[in-house]
Each structure stands twice: as structure tokens, then as C-alpha cells.
mmCIF file with all atom_site columns, C-alpha atoms in Angstrom:
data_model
loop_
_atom_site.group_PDB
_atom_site.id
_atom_site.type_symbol
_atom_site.label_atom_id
_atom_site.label_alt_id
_atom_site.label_comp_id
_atom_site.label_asym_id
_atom_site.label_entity_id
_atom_site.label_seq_id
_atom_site.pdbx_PDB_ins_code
_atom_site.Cartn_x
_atom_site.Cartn_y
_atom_site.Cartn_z
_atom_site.occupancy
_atom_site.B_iso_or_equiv
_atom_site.pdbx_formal_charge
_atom_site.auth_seq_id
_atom_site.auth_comp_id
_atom_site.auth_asym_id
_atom_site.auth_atom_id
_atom_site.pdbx_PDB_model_num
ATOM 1  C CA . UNK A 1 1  ? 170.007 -46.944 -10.856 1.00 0.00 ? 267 UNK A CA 1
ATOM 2  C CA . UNK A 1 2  ? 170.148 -47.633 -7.564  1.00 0.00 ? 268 UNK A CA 1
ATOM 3  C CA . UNK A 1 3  ? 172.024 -45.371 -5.199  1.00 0.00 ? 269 UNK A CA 1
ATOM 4  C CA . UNK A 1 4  ? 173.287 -45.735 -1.588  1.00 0.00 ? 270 UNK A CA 1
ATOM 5  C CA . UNK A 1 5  ? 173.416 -42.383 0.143   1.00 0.00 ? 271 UNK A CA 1
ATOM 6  C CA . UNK A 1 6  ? 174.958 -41.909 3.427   1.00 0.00 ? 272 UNK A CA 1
ATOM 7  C CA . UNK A 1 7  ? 174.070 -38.891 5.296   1.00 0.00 ? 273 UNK A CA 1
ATOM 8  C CA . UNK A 1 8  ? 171.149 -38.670 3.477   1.00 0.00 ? 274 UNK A CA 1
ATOM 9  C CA . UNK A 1 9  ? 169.618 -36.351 6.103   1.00 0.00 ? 275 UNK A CA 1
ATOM 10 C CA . UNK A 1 10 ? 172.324 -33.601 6.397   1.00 0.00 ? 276 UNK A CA 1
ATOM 11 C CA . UNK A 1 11 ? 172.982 -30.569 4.680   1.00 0.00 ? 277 UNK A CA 1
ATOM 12 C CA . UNK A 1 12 ? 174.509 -31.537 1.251   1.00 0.00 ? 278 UNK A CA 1
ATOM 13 C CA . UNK A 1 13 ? 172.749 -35.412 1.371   1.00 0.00 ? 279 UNK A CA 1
ATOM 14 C CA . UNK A 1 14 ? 169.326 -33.738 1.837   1.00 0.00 ? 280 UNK A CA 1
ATOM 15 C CA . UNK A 1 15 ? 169.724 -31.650 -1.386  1.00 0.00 ? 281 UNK A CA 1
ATOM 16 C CA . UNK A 1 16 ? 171.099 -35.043 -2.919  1.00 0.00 ? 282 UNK A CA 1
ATOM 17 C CA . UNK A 1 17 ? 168.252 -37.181 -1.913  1.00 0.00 ? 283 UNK A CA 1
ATOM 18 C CA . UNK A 1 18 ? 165.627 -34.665 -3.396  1.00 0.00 ? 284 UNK A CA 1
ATOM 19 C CA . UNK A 1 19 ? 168.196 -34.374 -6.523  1.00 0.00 ? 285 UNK A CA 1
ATOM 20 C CA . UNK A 1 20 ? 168.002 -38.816 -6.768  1.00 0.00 ? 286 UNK A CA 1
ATOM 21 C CA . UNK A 1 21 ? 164.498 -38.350 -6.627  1.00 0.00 ? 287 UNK A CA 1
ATOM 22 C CA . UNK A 1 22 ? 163.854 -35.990 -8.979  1.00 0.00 ? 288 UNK A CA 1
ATOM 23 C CA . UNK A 1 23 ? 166.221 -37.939 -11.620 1.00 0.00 ? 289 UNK A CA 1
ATOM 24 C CA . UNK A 1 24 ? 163.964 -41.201 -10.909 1.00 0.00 ? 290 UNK A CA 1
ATOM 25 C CA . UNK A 1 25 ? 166.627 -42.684 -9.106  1.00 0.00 ? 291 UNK A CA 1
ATOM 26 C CA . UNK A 1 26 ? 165.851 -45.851 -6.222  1.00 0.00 ? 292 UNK A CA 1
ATOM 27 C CA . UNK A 1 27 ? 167.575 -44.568 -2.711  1.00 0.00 ? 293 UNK A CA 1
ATOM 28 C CA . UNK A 1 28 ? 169.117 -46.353 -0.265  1.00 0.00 ? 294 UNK A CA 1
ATOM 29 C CA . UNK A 1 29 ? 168.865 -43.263 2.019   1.00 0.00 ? 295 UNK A CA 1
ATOM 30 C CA . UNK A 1 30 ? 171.565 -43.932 5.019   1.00 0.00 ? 296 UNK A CA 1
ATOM 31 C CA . UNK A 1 31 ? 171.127 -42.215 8.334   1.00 0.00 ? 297 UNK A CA 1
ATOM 32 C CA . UNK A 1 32 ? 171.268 -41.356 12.121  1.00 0.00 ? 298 UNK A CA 1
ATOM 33 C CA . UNK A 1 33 ? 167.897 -39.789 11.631  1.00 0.00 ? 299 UNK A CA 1
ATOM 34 C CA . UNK A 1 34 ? 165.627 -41.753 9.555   1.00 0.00 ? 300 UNK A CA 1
ATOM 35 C CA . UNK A 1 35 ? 162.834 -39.853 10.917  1.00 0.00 ? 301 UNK A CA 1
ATOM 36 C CA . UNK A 1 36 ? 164.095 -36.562 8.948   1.00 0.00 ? 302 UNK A CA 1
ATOM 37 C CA . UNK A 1 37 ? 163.992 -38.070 5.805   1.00 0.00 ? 303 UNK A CA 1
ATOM 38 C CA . UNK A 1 38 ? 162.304 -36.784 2.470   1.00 0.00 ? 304 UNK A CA 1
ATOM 39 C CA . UNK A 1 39 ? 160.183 -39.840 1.765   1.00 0.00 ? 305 UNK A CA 1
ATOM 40 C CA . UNK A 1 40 ? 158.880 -41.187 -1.871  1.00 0.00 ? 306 UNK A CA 1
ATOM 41 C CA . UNK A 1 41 ? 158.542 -44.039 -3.409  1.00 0.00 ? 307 UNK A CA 1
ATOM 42 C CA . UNK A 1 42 ? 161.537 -44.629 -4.558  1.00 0.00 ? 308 UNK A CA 1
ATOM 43 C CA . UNK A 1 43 ? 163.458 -44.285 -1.276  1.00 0.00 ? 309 UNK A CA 1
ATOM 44 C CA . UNK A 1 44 ? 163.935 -46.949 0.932   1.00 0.00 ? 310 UNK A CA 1
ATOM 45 C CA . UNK A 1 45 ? 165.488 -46.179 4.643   1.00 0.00 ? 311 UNK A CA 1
ATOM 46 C CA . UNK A 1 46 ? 168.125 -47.454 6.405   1.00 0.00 ? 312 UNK A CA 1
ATOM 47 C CA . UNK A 1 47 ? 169.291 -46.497 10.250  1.00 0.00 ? 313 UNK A CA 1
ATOM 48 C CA . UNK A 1 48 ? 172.845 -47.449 10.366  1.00 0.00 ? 314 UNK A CA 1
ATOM 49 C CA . UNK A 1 49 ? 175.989 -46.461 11.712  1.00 0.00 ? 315 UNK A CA 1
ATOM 50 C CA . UNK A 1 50 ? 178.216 -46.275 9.422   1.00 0.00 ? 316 UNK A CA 1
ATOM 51 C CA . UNK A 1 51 ? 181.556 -47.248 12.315  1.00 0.00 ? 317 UNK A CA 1
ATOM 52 C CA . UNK A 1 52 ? 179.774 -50.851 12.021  1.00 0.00 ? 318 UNK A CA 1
ATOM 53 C CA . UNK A 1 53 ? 181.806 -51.801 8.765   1.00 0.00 ? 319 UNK A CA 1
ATOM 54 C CA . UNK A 1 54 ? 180.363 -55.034 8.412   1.00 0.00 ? 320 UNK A CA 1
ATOM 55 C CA . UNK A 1 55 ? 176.670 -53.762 8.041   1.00 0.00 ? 321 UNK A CA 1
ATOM 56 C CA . UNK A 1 56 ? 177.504 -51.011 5.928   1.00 0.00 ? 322 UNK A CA 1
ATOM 57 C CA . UNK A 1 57 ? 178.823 -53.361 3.707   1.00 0.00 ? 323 UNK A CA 1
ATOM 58 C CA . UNK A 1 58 ? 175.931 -55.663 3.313   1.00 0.00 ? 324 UNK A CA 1
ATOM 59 C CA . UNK A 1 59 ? 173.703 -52.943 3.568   1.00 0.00 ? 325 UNK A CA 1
ATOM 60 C CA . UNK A 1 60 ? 175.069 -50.824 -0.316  1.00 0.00 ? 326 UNK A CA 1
ATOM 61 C CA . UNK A 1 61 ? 176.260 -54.383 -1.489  1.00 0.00 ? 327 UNK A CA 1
ATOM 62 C CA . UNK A 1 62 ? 173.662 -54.403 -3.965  1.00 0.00 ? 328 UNK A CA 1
ATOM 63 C CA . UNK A 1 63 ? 173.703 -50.568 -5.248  1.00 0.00 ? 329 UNK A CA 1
ATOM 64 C CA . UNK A 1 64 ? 175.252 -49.304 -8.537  1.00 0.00 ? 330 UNK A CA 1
ATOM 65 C CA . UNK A 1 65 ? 176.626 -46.378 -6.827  1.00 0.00 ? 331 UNK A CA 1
ATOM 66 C CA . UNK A 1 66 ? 177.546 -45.108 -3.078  1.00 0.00 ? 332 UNK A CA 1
ATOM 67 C CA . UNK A 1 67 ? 177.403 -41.231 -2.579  1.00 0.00 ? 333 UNK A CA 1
ATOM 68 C CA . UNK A 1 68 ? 179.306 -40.390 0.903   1.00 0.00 ? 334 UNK A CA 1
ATOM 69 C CA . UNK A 1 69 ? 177.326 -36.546 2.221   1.00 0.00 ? 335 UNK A CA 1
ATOM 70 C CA . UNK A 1 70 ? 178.290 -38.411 6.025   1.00 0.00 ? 336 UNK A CA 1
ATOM 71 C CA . UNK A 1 71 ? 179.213 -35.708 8.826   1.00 0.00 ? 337 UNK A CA 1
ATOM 72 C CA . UNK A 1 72 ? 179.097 -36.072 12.255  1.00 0.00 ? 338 UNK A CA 1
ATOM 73 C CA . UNK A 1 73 ? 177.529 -34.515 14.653  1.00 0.00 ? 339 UNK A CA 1
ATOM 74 C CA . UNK A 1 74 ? 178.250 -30.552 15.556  1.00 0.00 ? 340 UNK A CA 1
ATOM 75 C CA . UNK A 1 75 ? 177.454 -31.460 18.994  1.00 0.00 ? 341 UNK A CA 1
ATOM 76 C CA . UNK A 1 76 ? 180.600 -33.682 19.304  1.00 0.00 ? 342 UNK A CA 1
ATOM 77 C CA . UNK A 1 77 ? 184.139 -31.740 19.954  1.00 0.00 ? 343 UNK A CA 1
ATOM 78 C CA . UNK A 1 78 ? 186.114 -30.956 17.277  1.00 0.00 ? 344 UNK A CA 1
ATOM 79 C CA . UNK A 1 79 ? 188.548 -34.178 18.022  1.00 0.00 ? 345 UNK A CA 1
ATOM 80 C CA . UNK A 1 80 ? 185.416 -36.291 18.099  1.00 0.00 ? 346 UNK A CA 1
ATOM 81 C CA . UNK A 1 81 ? 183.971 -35.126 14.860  1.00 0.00 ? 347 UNK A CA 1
ATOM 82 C CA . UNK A 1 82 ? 187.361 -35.498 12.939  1.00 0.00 ? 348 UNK A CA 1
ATOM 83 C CA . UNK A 1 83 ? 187.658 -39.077 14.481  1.00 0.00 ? 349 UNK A CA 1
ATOM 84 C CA . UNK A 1 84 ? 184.065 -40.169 13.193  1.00 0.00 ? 350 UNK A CA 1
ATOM 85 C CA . UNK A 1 85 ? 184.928 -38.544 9.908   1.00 0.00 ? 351 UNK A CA 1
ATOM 86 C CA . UNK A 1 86 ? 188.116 -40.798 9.251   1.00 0.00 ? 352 UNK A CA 1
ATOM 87 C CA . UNK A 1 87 ? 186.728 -43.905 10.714  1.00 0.00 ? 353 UNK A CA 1
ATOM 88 C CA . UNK A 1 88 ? 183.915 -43.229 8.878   1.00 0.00 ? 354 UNK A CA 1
ATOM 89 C CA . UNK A 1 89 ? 185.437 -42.579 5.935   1.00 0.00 ? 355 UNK A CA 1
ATOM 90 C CA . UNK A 1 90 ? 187.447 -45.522 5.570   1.00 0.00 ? 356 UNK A CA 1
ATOM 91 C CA . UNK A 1 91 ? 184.652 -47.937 6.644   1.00 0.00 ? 357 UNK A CA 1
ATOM 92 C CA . UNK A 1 92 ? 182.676 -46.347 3.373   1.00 0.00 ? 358 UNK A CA 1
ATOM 93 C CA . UNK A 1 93 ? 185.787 -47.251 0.521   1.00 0.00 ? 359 UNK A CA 1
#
């Protein structure tokens, strides 16, 4: 299976991404930071943000399955980080 994950650097995605791995999954792994990620063979990395709708969607076109662990930034205000999280959110379904 191949699985899109988007925040695939934070707190929860990390812990998913090692979970994918471990399962034998193949990992789209979606982030701000591709330099934090858990690499393997199986995951493939993608820099993106995910406010640019149109290459989010060609980007997990081809997955089986999308797994949204996206969270902004705690360096952002509180109105900033609720923003990102809706836009975000609603680019991703």
C-alpha cells in the first residue's frame, strides 16, 4: 500500500511514519522539514505546502490512502495556527 502522510515530521506523523515502515508500507512522507525525516527505503520525500491545493493534489493522486498528522507551526500566533489548520484542512479532503 502506498500511503501519503502529511506532517510526516511532527509529533503524531513521526510515530506514524516509523509505524508505515514497520508494517512494510511505501511513504509518501509530506513535510515542511524534509530534512527531519526517518528515512528507509520505502519512503520517498516530498517538501510541500500543503495551502498550494493544486500540488497537493497531484502530489497523493496516486496513493491508496492519505493520513492528515499536519500542524502548524507553534511559532505562529494562535489566530495564525488555527487559520493554517482550516485552510489546510480543507485543501487535504
Amino acid at each position: 500500500m502506498k500511503i501519503a502522510l502529511i506532517g510526516a515530521t511532527g509529533f503524531v506523523g513521526s510515530y506514524i511514519l516509523k509505524e508505515a515502515i514497520l508494517r512494510g508500507h511505501k511513504v509518501l512522507a509530506i513535510t515542511r522539514n524534509p530534512d527531519k525525516i526517518l528515512m528507509a527505503p520505502s519512503v520517498a520525500v516530498q517538501k510541500l505546502d500543503i495551502n498550494d491545493s493544486e500540488t497537493l493534489v497531484k502530489t497523493i493522486i496516486d496513493c491508496d490512502i492519505v493520513i492528515h498528522a499536519f500542524a502548524p507551526p507553534r511559532s505562529d500566533s494562535i489566530e495564525e495556527r488555527i487559520a493554517k489548520q482550516t485552510t489546510g484542512t480543507k485543501n487535504i479532503i
